[in-house]
Coordinates of C-alpha atoms in Angstrom, one line a residue:
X1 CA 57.4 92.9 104.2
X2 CA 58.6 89.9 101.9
X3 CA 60.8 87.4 102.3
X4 CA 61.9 89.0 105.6
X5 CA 62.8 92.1 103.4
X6 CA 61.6 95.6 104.6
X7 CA 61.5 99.3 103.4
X8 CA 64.6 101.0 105.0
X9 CA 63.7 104.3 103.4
X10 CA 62.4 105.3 100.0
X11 CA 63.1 108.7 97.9
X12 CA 61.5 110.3 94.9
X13 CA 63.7 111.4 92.6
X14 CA 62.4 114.9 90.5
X15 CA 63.3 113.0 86.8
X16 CA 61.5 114.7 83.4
X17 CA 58.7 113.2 81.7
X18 CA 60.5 109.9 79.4
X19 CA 63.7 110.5 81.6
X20 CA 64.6 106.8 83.1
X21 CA 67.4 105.5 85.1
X22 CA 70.1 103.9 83.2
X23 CA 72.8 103.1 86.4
X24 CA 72.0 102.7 89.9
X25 CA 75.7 102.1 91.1
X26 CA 76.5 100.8 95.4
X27 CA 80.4 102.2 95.9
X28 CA 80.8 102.0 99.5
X29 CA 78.4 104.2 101.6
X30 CA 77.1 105.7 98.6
X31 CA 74.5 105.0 96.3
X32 CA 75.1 107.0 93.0
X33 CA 72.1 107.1 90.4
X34 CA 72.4 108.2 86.9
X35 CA 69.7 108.8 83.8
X36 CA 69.5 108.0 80.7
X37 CA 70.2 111.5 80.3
X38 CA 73.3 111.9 82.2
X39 CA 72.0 113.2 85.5
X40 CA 73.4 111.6 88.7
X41 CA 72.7 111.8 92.3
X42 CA 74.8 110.8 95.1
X43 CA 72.7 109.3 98.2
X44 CA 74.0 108.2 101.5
X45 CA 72.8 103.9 100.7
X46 CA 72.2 104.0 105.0
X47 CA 69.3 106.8 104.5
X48 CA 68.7 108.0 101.6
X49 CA 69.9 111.5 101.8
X50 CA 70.7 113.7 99.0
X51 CA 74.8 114.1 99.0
X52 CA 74.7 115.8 95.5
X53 CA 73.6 116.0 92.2
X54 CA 75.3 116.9 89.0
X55 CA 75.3 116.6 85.0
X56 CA 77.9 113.9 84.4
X57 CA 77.5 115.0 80.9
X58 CA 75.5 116.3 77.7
X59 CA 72.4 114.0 77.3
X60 CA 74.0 112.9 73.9
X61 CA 76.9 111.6 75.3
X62 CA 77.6 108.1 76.0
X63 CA 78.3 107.3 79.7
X64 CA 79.8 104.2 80.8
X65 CA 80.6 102.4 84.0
X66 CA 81.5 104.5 87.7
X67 CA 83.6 103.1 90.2
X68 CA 85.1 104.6 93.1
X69 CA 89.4 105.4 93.9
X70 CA 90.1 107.4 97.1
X71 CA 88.2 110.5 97.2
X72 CA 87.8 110.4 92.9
X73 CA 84.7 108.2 91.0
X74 CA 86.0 107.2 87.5
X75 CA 83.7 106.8 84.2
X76 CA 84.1 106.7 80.7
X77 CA 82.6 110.3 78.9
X78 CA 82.4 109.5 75.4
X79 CA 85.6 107.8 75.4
X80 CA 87.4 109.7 77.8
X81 CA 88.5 108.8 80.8
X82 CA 86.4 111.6 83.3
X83 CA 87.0 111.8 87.1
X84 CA 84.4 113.2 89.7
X85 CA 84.9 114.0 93.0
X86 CA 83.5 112.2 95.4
X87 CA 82.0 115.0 97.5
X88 CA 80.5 117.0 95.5
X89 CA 80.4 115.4 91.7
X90 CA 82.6 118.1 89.9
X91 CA 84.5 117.1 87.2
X92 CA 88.3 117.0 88.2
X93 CA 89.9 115.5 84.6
X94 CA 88.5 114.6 81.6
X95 CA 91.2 112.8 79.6
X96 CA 91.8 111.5 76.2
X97 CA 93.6 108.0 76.2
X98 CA 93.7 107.1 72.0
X99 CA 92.0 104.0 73.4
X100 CA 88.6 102.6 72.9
X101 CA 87.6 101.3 75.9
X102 CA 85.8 97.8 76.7
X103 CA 84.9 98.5 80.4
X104 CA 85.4 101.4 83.0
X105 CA 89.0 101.5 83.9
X106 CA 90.3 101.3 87.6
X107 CA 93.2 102.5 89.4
X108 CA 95.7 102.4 92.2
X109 CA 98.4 104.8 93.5
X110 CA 100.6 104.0 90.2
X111 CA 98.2 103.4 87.5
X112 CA 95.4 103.5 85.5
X113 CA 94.4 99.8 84.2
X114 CA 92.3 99.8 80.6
X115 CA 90.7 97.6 78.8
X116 CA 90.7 98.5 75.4
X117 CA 89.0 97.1 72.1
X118 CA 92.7 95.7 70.8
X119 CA 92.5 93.0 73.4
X120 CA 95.1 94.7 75.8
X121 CA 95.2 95.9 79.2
X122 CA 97.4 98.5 79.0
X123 CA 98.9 100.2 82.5
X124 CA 98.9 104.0 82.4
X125 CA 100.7 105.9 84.8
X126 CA 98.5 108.1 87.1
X127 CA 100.3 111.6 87.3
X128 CA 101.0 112.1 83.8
X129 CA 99.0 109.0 81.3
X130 CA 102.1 107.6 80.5
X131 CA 102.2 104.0 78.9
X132 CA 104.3 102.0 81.0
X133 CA 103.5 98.1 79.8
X134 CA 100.2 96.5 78.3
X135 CA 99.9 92.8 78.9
X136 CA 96.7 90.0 77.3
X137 CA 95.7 86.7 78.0
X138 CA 97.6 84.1 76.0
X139 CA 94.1 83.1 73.8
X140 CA 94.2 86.9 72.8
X141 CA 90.7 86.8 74.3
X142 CA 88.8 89.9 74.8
X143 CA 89.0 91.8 78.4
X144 CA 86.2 92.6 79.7
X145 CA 86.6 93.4 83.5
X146 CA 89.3 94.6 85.5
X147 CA 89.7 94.6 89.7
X148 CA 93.4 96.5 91.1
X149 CA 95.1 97.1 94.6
X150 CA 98.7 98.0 95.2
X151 CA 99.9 94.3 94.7
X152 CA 98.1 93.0 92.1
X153 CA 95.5 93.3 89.1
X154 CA 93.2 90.7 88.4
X155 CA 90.7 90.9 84.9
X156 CA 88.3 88.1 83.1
X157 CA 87.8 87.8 79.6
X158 CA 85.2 86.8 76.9
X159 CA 86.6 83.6 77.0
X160 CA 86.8 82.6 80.4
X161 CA 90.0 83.2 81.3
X162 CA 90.4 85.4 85.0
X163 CA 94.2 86.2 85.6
X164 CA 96.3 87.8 88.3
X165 CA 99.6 89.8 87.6
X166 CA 101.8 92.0 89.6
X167 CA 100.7 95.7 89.9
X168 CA 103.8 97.2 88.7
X169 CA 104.5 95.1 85.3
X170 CA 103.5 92.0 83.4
X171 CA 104.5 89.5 85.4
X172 CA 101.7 86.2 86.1
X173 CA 100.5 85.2 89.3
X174 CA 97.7 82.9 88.7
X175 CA 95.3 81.9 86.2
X176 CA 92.2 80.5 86.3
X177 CA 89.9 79.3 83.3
X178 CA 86.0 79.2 83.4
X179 CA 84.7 77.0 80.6
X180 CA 82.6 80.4 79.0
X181 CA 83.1 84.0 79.6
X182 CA 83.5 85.6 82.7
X183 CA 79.6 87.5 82.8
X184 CA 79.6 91.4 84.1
X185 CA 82.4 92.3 87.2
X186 CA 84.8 90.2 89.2
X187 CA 83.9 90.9 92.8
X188 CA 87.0 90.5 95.3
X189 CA 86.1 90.2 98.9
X190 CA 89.6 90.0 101.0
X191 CA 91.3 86.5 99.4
X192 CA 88.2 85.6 97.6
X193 CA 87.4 86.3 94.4
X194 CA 83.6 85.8 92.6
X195 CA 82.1 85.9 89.5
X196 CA 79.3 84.8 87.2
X197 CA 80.0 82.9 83.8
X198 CA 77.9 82.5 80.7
X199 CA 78.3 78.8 81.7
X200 CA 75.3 79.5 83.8
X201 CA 77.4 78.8 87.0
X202 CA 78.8 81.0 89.5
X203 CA 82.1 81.0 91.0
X204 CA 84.3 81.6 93.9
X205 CA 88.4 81.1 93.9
X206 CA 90.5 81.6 97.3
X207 CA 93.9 82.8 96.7
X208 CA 95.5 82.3 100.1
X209 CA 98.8 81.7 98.0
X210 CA 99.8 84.5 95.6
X211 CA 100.6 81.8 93.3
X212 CA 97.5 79.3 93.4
X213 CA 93.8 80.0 93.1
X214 CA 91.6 77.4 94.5
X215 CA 88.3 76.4 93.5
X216 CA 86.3 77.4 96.6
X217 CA 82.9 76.4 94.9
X218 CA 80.3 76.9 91.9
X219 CA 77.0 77.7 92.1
X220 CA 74.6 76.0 89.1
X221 CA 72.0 78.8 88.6
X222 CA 69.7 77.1 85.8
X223 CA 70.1 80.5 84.0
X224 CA 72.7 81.9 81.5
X225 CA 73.9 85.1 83.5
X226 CA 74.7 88.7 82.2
X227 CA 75.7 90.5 85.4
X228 CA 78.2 90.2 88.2
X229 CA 76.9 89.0 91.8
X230 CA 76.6 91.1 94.8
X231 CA 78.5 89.6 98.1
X232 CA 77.7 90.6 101.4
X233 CA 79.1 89.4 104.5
X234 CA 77.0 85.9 105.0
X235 CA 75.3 85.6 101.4
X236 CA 76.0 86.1 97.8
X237 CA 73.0 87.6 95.5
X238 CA 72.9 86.3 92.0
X239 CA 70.4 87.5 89.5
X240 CA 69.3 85.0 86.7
X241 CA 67.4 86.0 84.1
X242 CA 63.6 84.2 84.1
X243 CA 64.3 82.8 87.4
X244 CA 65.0 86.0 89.6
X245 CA 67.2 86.7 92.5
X246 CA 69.3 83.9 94.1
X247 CA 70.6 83.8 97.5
X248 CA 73.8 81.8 97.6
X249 CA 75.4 81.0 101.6

């Protein structure tokens, strides 16, 4: 025991010899693991039980990014948009966009949001992969992460920039600009929103109003940051690279 930190259980995983782990991925109550060869387990994150385990694809595939919708985990399966379910890891749809994709899209009950390579976040409808509006930050900057409810869709960019627009078309809420880019996810915990910038600072924005983010606070970390921070319910966890884990209250 470190740190006040303790063992709450501990598995071993059966990988082959050279085989490593390329995502380890908390959605909810489930921890999902996946190689470098495309082999994923689903764990309960409380004990460390075995849900499933699947091939999420060939081992020469590229396999990008898993987050959660409902009862459905999205990735990106050599540029195609693939959904799992989330009971058992079968593949449900595997789905050719003609978009290259930036990062994993995300969805509500309407649409799928994707980031794509021309700078655009363009709004797919769910049932049938229709385009319905694409929409970019006014610096033509790249998007690199994208968060969405029912209300509201809220991505960062290479440059900075993290803006807010309606769900259902291109319409502005709020912007707010980050003097370097916006470094891994945005994390959204009820009003709040955090992230980690290249600026070596961390950030979090209330958004009581729909309109108007406020500054809540930053976070100097000493460190220029590649990943998105972790929030829990009394502390936020920021890894910086050469100085470790950060504990932020």
């Amino acid at each position: 025991e470190h740190a006040r930190l303790k063992i709450a259980w501990q598995i071993m995983l059966p990988v082959r010899p050279g085989e490593g782990y390329d995502t380890i991925e908390l959605l909810g109550d489930r921890l999902y693991i996946r190689t470098d060869r495309n082999y994923m387990w689903s764990l309960d994150a409380a004990k460390g039980n075995v849900i499933f385990t699947c091939s999420a694809a060939f081992e020469s595939v590229p396999v990008v990014g898993l987050v959660g919708y409902g009862d459905t985990l999205i990735s990106v399966v050599g540029n195609r948009l693939a959904e799992f379910s989330v009971a058992s890891g079968v593949e449900q749809r595997l789905l050719d966009l003609s978009l290259s994709f930036v990062t994993t899209p995300v969805r509500n009950s309407q649409f799928f949001y994707v980031a794509a390579s021309d700078r655009r976040l363009h709004a797919e409808r769910a049932e049938d992969l229709v385009q319905v509006f694409q929409v970019a930050a006014e610096n033509d900057s790249l998007i690199t992460t994208v968060l969405a409810d029912e209300n509201s869709v809220v991505f960062g960019t290479g440059e900075g920039n993290v803006i807010a627009i309606a769900a259902d078309g291109p319409r502005k809420l709020w912007e707010f600009k980050a003097p370097e880019a916006v470094a891994g996810s945005i994390v959204r915990d009820g009003s709040s929103f955090y992230f980690a910038s290249k600026d070596t600072n961390v950030y979090r924005l209330d958004v009581a109003d729909a309109s108007h983010p406020r500054l809540a606070w930053k976070f100097h970390t000493e460190a220029v940051l590649n990943g998105s921070p972790r929030v829990t319910a009394g502390t936020v966890y920021q890894y910086a690279p050469g100085r470790g884990l950060t504990a932020i209250d």
